[in-house]
Amino acid sequence: MAWYAYCISEQANFQNGRARRPFPIDSLKGINEGTVLGFPCGDFVVIVSEFQSGQSLTQRSAMEHARIVSKCFKVATLLPFKFGTIFESDDALRHAIRNNKKTFAESIARLRGKSEMHIKVTVREGTAIAEVLSALPHKAGSEYLSRLKEKASRDRERQSRARALSMQVSKLLNPLQEEVSCRKVDAGIVLDIAHLIDSEGVAKYQHRYTSALRQFKDVEITLTGPWPPYHFMPSPGKVRTVVNN
């Protein structure tokens, strides 16, 4: 039997006592309407559903994957699996978990009580980012821009200016950790910023965000979350897998 994997957590979060066989999770339906089960493996449980050879994964499947992870996140600290992670057998699943036992345990301990907030910043083409930064209370962004080398290419300068803007967002919102990516689109520059925060501090973070909005002009900013910590998972190089994607 092949298993489609959504996430991994501690077994105690989903079961009283220690189970030895897969058990249903609140009658949830997952990919292709499959029953969602907890597959026990020592102290861990992998949230899975049966997967038949030849089944296709679609955009709807991706939404179902995210929905299951979000529902489980409401009751437990977990590590989400990448969309499309399939274990070909019981042994393959158990082997992967055992090989990564230490990494999974350390990551769950590090992320316990933590949530991810996601910020999307869009700077329209032609907007003077230096002027946006100059309106902020801290001068680091403008000082950073002033050090740009004149010979830098437009793409490199765009990346540097976007990085300065992300620095200001970080200073205003003060996350525990952050992951930032920047991409050029036809409309301008888009910054995708993931912040790791204490789950108990979501309301405080949202208040800071509301206050920060007043500091930015000519910039579109949207906030979503709290989410499971997708961007703060173990580095792929640290996880030994026998997983088929």
PDB file of C-alpha atoms in Angstrom:
ATOM      1  CA  MET A   1       0.000   0.000   0.000  1.00  0.00           C
ATOM      2  CA  ALA A   2       1.337   3.428  -1.002  1.00  0.00           C
ATOM      3  CA  TRP A   3       0.794   6.383   1.315  1.00  0.00           C
ATOM      4  CA  TYR A   4       0.374  10.048   0.505  1.00  0.00           C
ATOM      5  CA  ALA A   5       2.017  12.042   3.337  1.00  0.00           C
ATOM      6  CA  TYR A   6       0.782  15.433   4.578  1.00  0.00           C
ATOM      7  CA  CYS A   7       2.839  16.105   7.693  1.00  0.00           C
ATOM      8  CA  ILE A   8       4.554  14.563  10.701  1.00  0.00           C
ATOM      9  CA  SER A   9       3.927  15.277  14.373  1.00  0.00           C
ATOM     10  CA  GLU A  10       4.208  13.667  17.781  1.00  0.00           C
ATOM     11  CA  GLN A  11       1.876  10.713  18.253  1.00  0.00           C
ATOM     12  CA  ALA A  12       0.680  11.973  21.637  1.00  0.00           C
ATOM     13  CA  ASN A  13      -1.040  14.906  19.907  1.00  0.00           C
ATOM     14  CA  PHE A  14      -3.448  12.608  18.071  1.00  0.00           C
ATOM     15  CA  GLN A  15      -3.773   9.453  20.150  1.00  0.00           C
ATOM     16  CA  ASN A  16      -4.217   8.522  23.803  1.00  0.00           C
ATOM     17  CA  GLY A  17      -1.560   5.921  24.441  1.00  0.00           C
ATOM     18  CA  ARG A  18       0.744   4.514  21.805  1.00  0.00           C
ATOM     19  CA  ALA A  19      -0.847   3.086  18.688  1.00  0.00           C
ATOM     20  CA  ARG A  20       0.719   0.321  16.630  1.00  0.00           C
ATOM     21  CA  ARG A  21      -1.545   0.471  13.604  1.00  0.00           C
ATOM     22  CA  PRO A  22      -2.869   3.336  11.451  1.00  0.00           C
ATOM     23  CA  PHE A  23      -5.883   5.081  13.007  1.00  0.00           C
ATOM     24  CA  PRO A  24      -8.430   7.547  11.541  1.00  0.00           C
ATOM     25  CA  ILE A  25      -8.054  11.300  12.131  1.00  0.00           C
ATOM     26  CA  ASP A  26     -11.424  12.933  12.834  1.00  0.00           C
ATOM     27  CA  SER A  27     -13.056  11.513   9.684  1.00  0.00           C
ATOM     28  CA  LEU A  28     -11.072  13.929   7.505  1.00  0.00           C
ATOM     29  CA  LYS A  29     -11.011  13.453   3.743  1.00  0.00           C
ATOM     30  CA  GLY A  30      -7.772  14.102   1.925  1.00  0.00           C
ATOM     31  CA  ILE A  31      -6.370  13.732  -1.588  1.00  0.00           C
ATOM     32  CA  ASN A  32      -8.926  12.140  -3.924  1.00  0.00           C
ATOM     33  CA  GLU A  33     -11.403  11.856  -1.025  1.00  0.00           C
ATOM     34  CA  GLY A  34      -9.115   9.411   0.783  1.00  0.00           C
ATOM     35  CA  THR A  35      -9.644   8.832   4.517  1.00  0.00           C
ATOM     36  CA  VAL A  36      -6.965  10.619   6.536  1.00  0.00           C
ATOM     37  CA  LEU A  37      -5.072   8.352   8.923  1.00  0.00           C
ATOM     38  CA  GLY A  38      -2.354   8.615  11.505  1.00  0.00           C
ATOM     39  CA  PHE A  39       0.501   6.217  10.685  1.00  0.00           C
ATOM     40  CA  PRO A  40       2.418   5.594  13.946  1.00  0.00           C
ATOM     41  CA  CYS A  41       6.188   5.298  13.937  1.00  0.00           C
ATOM     42  CA  GLY A  42       7.663   5.315  17.429  1.00  0.00           C
ATOM     43  CA  ASP A  43       6.992   8.649  19.116  1.00  0.00           C
ATOM     44  CA  PHE A  44       5.938  10.157  15.784  1.00  0.00           C
ATOM     45  CA  VAL A  45       2.815   9.955  13.690  1.00  0.00           C
ATOM     46  CA  VAL A  46       2.679  10.665   9.965  1.00  0.00           C
ATOM     47  CA  ILE A  47      -0.636  12.028   8.711  1.00  0.00           C
ATOM     48  CA  VAL A  48      -1.393  10.095   5.528  1.00  0.00           C
ATOM     49  CA  SER A  49      -4.082   8.784   3.191  1.00  0.00           C
ATOM     50  CA  GLU A  50      -3.990   5.760   0.904  1.00  0.00           C
ATOM     51  CA  PHE A  51      -2.665   6.431  -2.575  1.00  0.00           C
ATOM     52  CA  GLN A  52      -3.344   4.220  -5.556  1.00  0.00           C
ATOM     53  CA  SER A  53      -0.873   3.866  -8.408  1.00  0.00           C
ATOM     54  CA  GLY A  54      -1.988   5.926 -11.370  1.00  0.00           C
ATOM     55  CA  GLN A  55      -3.864   8.531  -9.351  1.00  0.00           C
ATOM     56  CA  SER A  56      -3.168  12.057 -10.544  1.00  0.00           C
ATOM     57  CA  LEU A  57      -2.291  15.091  -8.440  1.00  0.00           C
ATOM     58  CA  THR A  58      -3.954  18.330  -9.495  1.00  0.00           C
ATOM     59  CA  GLN A  59      -4.300  21.912  -8.323  1.00  0.00           C
ATOM     60  CA  ARG A  60      -7.263  20.743  -6.277  1.00  0.00           C
ATOM     61  CA  SER A  61      -4.999  18.113  -4.702  1.00  0.00           C
ATOM     62  CA  ALA A  62      -2.603  20.858  -3.641  1.00  0.00           C
ATOM     63  CA  MET A  63      -5.480  22.703  -1.971  1.00  0.00           C
ATOM     64  CA  GLU A  64      -6.564  19.516  -0.201  1.00  0.00           C
ATOM     65  CA  HIS A  65      -3.002  18.957   0.991  1.00  0.00           C
ATOM     66  CA  ALA A  66      -2.830  22.484   2.440  1.00  0.00           C
ATOM     67  CA  ARG A  67      -6.264  22.080   4.083  1.00  0.00           C
ATOM     68  CA  ILE A  68      -5.270  18.890   5.907  1.00  0.00           C
ATOM     69  CA  VAL A  69      -2.001  20.409   7.107  1.00  0.00           C
ATOM     70  CA  SER A  70      -3.822  23.523   8.358  1.00  0.00           C
ATOM     71  CA  LYS A  71      -6.424  21.480  10.243  1.00  0.00           C
ATOM     72  CA  CYS A  72      -3.759  19.372  11.935  1.00  0.00           C
ATOM     73  CA  PHE A  73      -1.758  22.502  12.764  1.00  0.00           C
ATOM     74  CA  LYS A  74      -4.670  23.735  14.873  1.00  0.00           C
ATOM     75  CA  VAL A  75      -4.124  20.909  17.359  1.00  0.00           C
ATOM     76  CA  ALA A  76      -0.403  20.095  17.151  1.00  0.00           C
ATOM     77  CA  THR A  77       3.126  21.227  16.354  1.00  0.00           C
ATOM     78  CA  LEU A  78       3.967  19.599  13.031  1.00  0.00           C
ATOM     79  CA  LEU A  79       6.350  19.507  10.101  1.00  0.00           C
ATOM     80  CA  PRO A  80       4.578  19.722   6.723  1.00  0.00           C
ATOM     81  CA  PHE A  81       5.707  17.441   3.922  1.00  0.00           C
ATOM     82  CA  LYS A  82       6.194  18.831   0.442  1.00  0.00           C
ATOM     83  CA  PHE A  83       3.133  18.493  -1.787  1.00  0.00           C
ATOM     84  CA  GLY A  84       3.385  15.269  -3.756  1.00  0.00           C
ATOM     85  CA  THR A  85       5.327  13.249  -1.151  1.00  0.00           C
ATOM     86  CA  ILE A  86       4.420   9.584  -1.581  1.00  0.00           C
ATOM     87  CA  PHE A  87       5.804   6.560   0.273  1.00  0.00           C
ATOM     88  CA  GLU A  88       5.561   3.400  -1.803  1.00  0.00           C
ATOM     89  CA  SER A  89       5.069   1.055   1.166  1.00  0.00           C
ATOM     90  CA  ASP A  90       4.790   0.792   4.952  1.00  0.00           C
ATOM     91  CA  ASP A  91       8.471  -0.101   5.153  1.00  0.00           C
ATOM     92  CA  ALA A  92       9.506   2.884   3.030  1.00  0.00           C
ATOM     93  CA  LEU A  93       7.594   5.231   5.319  1.00  0.00           C
ATOM     94  CA  ARG A  94       9.014   3.725   8.523  1.00  0.00           C
ATOM     95  CA  HIS A  95      12.534   3.717   7.088  1.00  0.00           C
ATOM     96  CA  ALA A  96      12.361   7.411   6.144  1.00  0.00           C
ATOM     97  CA  ILE A  97      11.105   8.418   9.590  1.00  0.00           C
ATOM     98  CA  ARG A  98      13.717   6.349  11.423  1.00  0.00           C
ATOM     99  CA  ASN A  99      16.526   7.740   9.258  1.00  0.00           C
ATOM    100  CA  ASN A 100      15.453  11.295  10.088  1.00  0.00           C
ATOM    101  CA  LYS A 101      14.360  10.724  13.686  1.00  0.00           C
ATOM    102  CA  LYS A 102      16.873  13.116  15.246  1.00  0.00           C
ATOM    103  CA  THR A 103      16.262  15.893  12.715  1.00  0.00           C
ATOM    104  CA  PHE A 104      12.476  15.610  13.058  1.00  0.00           C
ATOM    105  CA  ALA A 105      12.646  15.611  16.872  1.00  0.00           C
ATOM    106  CA  GLU A 106      14.928  18.667  16.977  1.00  0.00           C
ATOM    107  CA  SER A 107      12.788  20.550  14.452  1.00  0.00           C
ATOM    108  CA  ILE A 108       9.522  19.851  16.282  1.00  0.00           C
ATOM    109  CA  ALA A 109      11.109  20.989  19.554  1.00  0.00           C
ATOM    110  CA  ARG A 110      12.420  24.176  17.899  1.00  0.00           C
ATOM    111  CA  LEU A 111       9.089  24.991  16.262  1.00  0.00           C
ATOM    112  CA  ARG A 112       6.847  24.115  19.204  1.00  0.00           C
ATOM    113  CA  GLY A 113       4.417  26.956  19.847  1.00  0.00           C
ATOM    114  CA  LYS A 114       5.548  28.795  16.699  1.00  0.00           C
ATOM    115  CA  SER A 115       3.571  29.993  13.679  1.00  0.00           C
ATOM    116  CA  GLU A 116       4.439  31.433  10.294  1.00  0.00           C
ATOM    117  CA  MET A 117       3.086  34.753   9.041  1.00  0.00           C
ATOM    118  CA  HIS A 118       3.422  35.594   5.360  1.00  0.00           C
ATOM    119  CA  ILE A 119       3.805  39.107   3.962  1.00  0.00           C
ATOM    120  CA  LYS A 120       3.667  39.997   0.293  1.00  0.00           C
ATOM    121  CA  VAL A 121       5.112  43.381  -0.645  1.00  0.00           C
ATOM    122  CA  THR A 122       4.552  44.731  -4.143  1.00  0.00           C
ATOM    123  CA  VAL A 123       6.462  47.783  -5.350  1.00  0.00           C
ATOM    124  CA  ARG A 124       5.107  49.010  -8.658  1.00  0.00           C
ATOM    125  CA  GLU A 125       7.474  49.698 -11.541  1.00  0.00           C
ATOM    126  CA  GLY A 126       8.659  53.285 -11.378  1.00  0.00           C
ATOM    127  CA  THR A 127       8.118  53.682  -7.646  1.00  0.00           C
ATOM    128  CA  ALA A 128      11.137  55.270  -6.012  1.00  0.00           C
ATOM    129  CA  ILE A 129      11.983  52.748  -3.312  1.00  0.00           C
ATOM    130  CA  ALA A 130      14.449  55.186  -1.749  1.00  0.00           C
ATOM    131  CA  GLU A 131      11.552  57.610  -1.217  1.00  0.00           C
ATOM    132  CA  VAL A 132       9.487  54.839   0.368  1.00  0.00           C
ATOM    133  CA  LEU A 133      12.316  54.051   2.754  1.00  0.00           C
ATOM    134  CA  SER A 134      12.994  57.686   3.601  1.00  0.00           C
ATOM    135  CA  ALA A 135       9.498  57.932   5.118  1.00  0.00           C
ATOM    136  CA  LEU A 136      10.320  55.201   7.639  1.00  0.00           C
ATOM    137  CA  PRO A 137      11.572  55.999  11.141  1.00  0.00           C
ATOM    138  CA  HIS A 138      14.887  54.103  10.800  1.00  0.00           C
ATOM    139  CA  LYS A 139      17.659  55.343   8.506  1.00  0.00           C
ATOM    140  CA  ALA A 140      19.341  52.023   7.808  1.00  0.00           C
ATOM    141  CA  GLY A 141      17.478  51.468   4.571  1.00  0.00           C
ATOM    142  CA  SER A 142      18.504  54.794   3.041  1.00  0.00           C
ATOM    143  CA  GLU A 143      22.091  54.345   4.243  1.00  0.00           C
ATOM    144  CA  TYR A 144      22.119  50.911   2.680  1.00  0.00           C
ATOM    145  CA  LEU A 145      20.931  52.307  -0.649  1.00  0.00           C
ATOM    146  CA  SER A 146      23.574  55.049  -0.599  1.00  0.00           C
ATOM    147  CA  ARG A 147      26.314  52.400  -0.591  1.00  0.00           C
ATOM    148  CA  LEU A 148      25.169  50.838  -3.850  1.00  0.00           C
ATOM    149  CA  LYS A 149      27.920  50.844  -6.415  1.00  0.00           C
ATOM    150  CA  GLU A 150      27.188  53.009  -9.426  1.00  0.00           C
ATOM    151  CA  LYS A 151      28.359  50.264 -11.743  1.00  0.00           C
ATOM    152  CA  ALA A 152      25.823  47.748 -10.407  1.00  0.00           C
ATOM    153  CA  SER A 153      23.392  46.449 -12.972  1.00  0.00           C
ATOM    154  CA  ARG A 154      19.709  47.382 -12.790  1.00  0.00           C
ATOM    155  CA  ASP A 155      18.789  43.848 -11.695  1.00  0.00           C
ATOM    156  CA  ARG A 156      21.347  43.835  -8.907  1.00  0.00           C
ATOM    157  CA  GLU A 157      20.322  47.289  -7.773  1.00  0.00           C
ATOM    158  CA  ARG A 158      16.665  46.224  -7.767  1.00  0.00           C
ATOM    159  CA  GLN A 159      17.530  43.231  -5.581  1.00  0.00           C
ATOM    160  CA  SER A 160      19.548  45.407  -3.209  1.00  0.00           C
ATOM    161  CA  ARG A 161      16.782  47.967  -2.844  1.00  0.00           C
ATOM    162  CA  ALA A 162      14.241  45.235  -2.232  1.00  0.00           C
ATOM    163  CA  ARG A 163      16.526  43.755   0.450  1.00  0.00           C
ATOM    164  CA  ALA A 164      16.700  47.146   2.156  1.00  0.00           C
ATOM    165  CA  LEU A 165      12.913  47.306   2.177  1.00  0.00           C
ATOM    166  CA  SER A 166      12.702  43.824   3.696  1.00  0.00           C
ATOM    167  CA  MET A 167      15.139  44.945   6.408  1.00  0.00           C
ATOM    168  CA  GLN A 168      12.760  47.736   7.356  1.00  0.00           C
ATOM    169  CA  VAL A 169       9.787  45.347   7.459  1.00  0.00           C
ATOM    170  CA  SER A 170      11.783  43.075   9.765  1.00  0.00           C
ATOM    171  CA  LYS A 171      12.718  45.944  12.086  1.00  0.00           C
ATOM    172  CA  LEU A 172       9.099  47.043  12.384  1.00  0.00           C
ATOM    173  CA  LEU A 173       7.648  43.553  12.974  1.00  0.00           C
ATOM    174  CA  ASN A 174      10.531  41.937  14.893  1.00  0.00           C
ATOM    175  CA  PRO A 175      10.068  38.226  14.032  1.00  0.00           C
ATOM    176  CA  LEU A 176      12.036  35.376  15.590  1.00  0.00           C
ATOM    177  CA  GLN A 177      13.282  34.333  12.133  1.00  0.00           C
ATOM    178  CA  GLU A 178      12.573  35.302   8.561  1.00  0.00           C
ATOM    179  CA  GLU A 179      12.916  33.993   5.029  1.00  0.00           C
ATOM    180  CA  VAL A 180      12.792  36.463   2.134  1.00  0.00           C
ATOM    181  CA  SER A 181      12.589  35.998  -1.619  1.00  0.00           C
ATOM    182  CA  CYS A 182      12.398  38.648  -4.328  1.00  0.00           C
ATOM    183  CA  ARG A 183      11.121  38.357  -7.850  1.00  0.00           C
ATOM    184  CA  LYS A 184      10.658  40.710 -10.776  1.00  0.00           C
ATOM    185  CA  VAL A 185       7.222  40.803 -12.355  1.00  0.00           C
ATOM    186  CA  ASP A 186       5.783  42.930 -15.136  1.00  0.00           C
ATOM    187  CA  ALA A 187       4.200  45.252 -12.577  1.00  0.00           C
ATOM    188  CA  GLY A 188       7.407  45.784 -10.587  1.00  0.00           C
ATOM    189  CA  ILE A 189       9.016  43.968  -7.662  1.00  0.00           C
ATOM    190  CA  VAL A 190       7.395  41.404  -5.356  1.00  0.00           C
ATOM    191  CA  LEU A 191       8.863  40.485  -1.980  1.00  0.00           C
ATOM    192  CA  ASP A 192       7.653  37.289  -0.314  1.00  0.00           C
ATOM    193  CA  ILE A 193       8.508  37.433   3.378  1.00  0.00           C
ATOM    194  CA  ALA A 194       7.915  34.595   5.845  1.00  0.00           C
ATOM    195  CA  HIS A 195       8.153  35.444   9.552  1.00  0.00           C
ATOM    196  CA  LEU A 196       8.387  32.902  12.354  1.00  0.00           C
ATOM    197  CA  ILE A 197       6.671  34.112  15.524  1.00  0.00           C
ATOM    198  CA  ASP A 198       5.337  32.781  18.824  1.00  0.00           C
ATOM    199  CA  SER A 199       1.776  31.549  18.296  1.00  0.00           C
ATOM    200  CA  GLU A 200       0.663  33.382  21.428  1.00  0.00           C
ATOM    201  CA  GLY A 201       1.906  36.622  19.892  1.00  0.00           C
ATOM    202  CA  VAL A 202      -0.214  36.566  16.718  1.00  0.00           C
ATOM    203  CA  ALA A 203      -2.494  39.398  17.892  1.00  0.00           C
ATOM    204  CA  LYS A 204       0.503  41.533  18.879  1.00  0.00           C
ATOM    205  CA  TYR A 205       2.153  40.862  15.532  1.00  0.00           C
ATOM    206  CA  GLN A 206      -1.020  41.805  13.644  1.00  0.00           C
ATOM    207  CA  HIS A 207      -1.189  45.072  15.613  1.00  0.00           C
ATOM    208  CA  ARG A 208       2.407  45.846  14.667  1.00  0.00           C
ATOM    209  CA  TYR A 209       1.565  45.082  11.064  1.00  0.00           C
ATOM    210  CA  THR A 210      -1.394  47.481  11.115  1.00  0.00           C
ATOM    211  CA  SER A 211       0.854  50.199  12.543  1.00  0.00           C
ATOM    212  CA  ALA A 212       3.581  49.455   9.996  1.00  0.00           C
ATOM    213  CA  LEU A 213       1.156  49.929   7.102  1.00  0.00           C
ATOM    214  CA  ARG A 214       0.969  53.616   7.948  1.00  0.00           C
ATOM    215  CA  GLN A 215       4.730  53.895   7.486  1.00  0.00           C
ATOM    216  CA  PHE A 216       4.691  52.776   3.854  1.00  0.00           C
ATOM    217  CA  LYS A 217       3.428  54.752   0.889  1.00  0.00           C
ATOM    218  CA  ASP A 218       3.066  53.650  -2.719  1.00  0.00           C
ATOM    219  CA  VAL A 219       3.653  50.038  -1.648  1.00  0.00           C
ATOM    220  CA  GLU A 220       1.061  47.242  -1.592  1.00  0.00           C
ATOM    221  CA  ILE A 221       1.380  44.995   1.461  1.00  0.00           C
ATOM    222  CA  THR A 222      -0.787  41.987   2.339  1.00  0.00           C
ATOM    223  CA  LEU A 223      -0.606  39.693   5.359  1.00  0.00           C
ATOM    224  CA  THR A 224      -1.805  36.090   5.728  1.00  0.00           C
ATOM    225  CA  GLY A 225      -1.497  33.594   8.559  1.00  0.00           C
ATOM    226  CA  PRO A 226      -0.961  32.106  10.986  1.00  0.00           C
ATOM    227  CA  TRP A 227       0.277  29.115   8.985  1.00  0.00           C
ATOM    228  CA  PRO A 228       2.299  26.005   9.767  1.00  0.00           C
ATOM    229  CA  PRO A 229       6.042  26.817   9.563  1.00  0.00           C
ATOM    230  CA  TYR A 230       6.527  25.829   5.914  1.00  0.00           C
ATOM    231  CA  HIS A 231       9.577  28.040   5.394  1.00  0.00           C
ATOM    232  CA  PHE A 232      11.374  26.988   8.574  1.00  0.00           C
ATOM    233  CA  MET A 233      11.591  23.267   7.999  1.00  0.00           C
ATOM    234  CA  PRO A 234      14.922  21.389   8.187  1.00  0.00           C
ATOM    235  CA  SER A 235      17.282  22.075   5.315  1.00  0.00           C
ATOM    236  CA  PRO A 236      16.851  19.437   2.561  1.00  0.00           C
ATOM    237  CA  GLY A 237      20.544  18.634   2.933  1.00  0.00           C
ATOM    238  CA  LYS A 238      19.978  17.572   6.543  1.00  0.00           C
ATOM    239  CA  VAL A 239      17.120  15.170   5.862  1.00  0.00           C
ATOM    240  CA  ARG A 240      17.853  11.711   4.457  1.00  0.00           C
ATOM    241  CA  THR A 241      14.800  10.468   2.585  1.00  0.00           C
ATOM    242  CA  VAL A 242      13.526   7.494   0.671  1.00  0.00           C
ATOM    243  CA  VAL A 243      10.539   9.507  -0.461  1.00  0.00           C
ATOM    244  CA  ASN A 244       9.235   9.606  -4.012  1.00  0.00           C
ATOM    245  CA  ASN A 245       7.987  13.003  -5.226  1.00  0.00           C
TER     246      ASN A 245
END
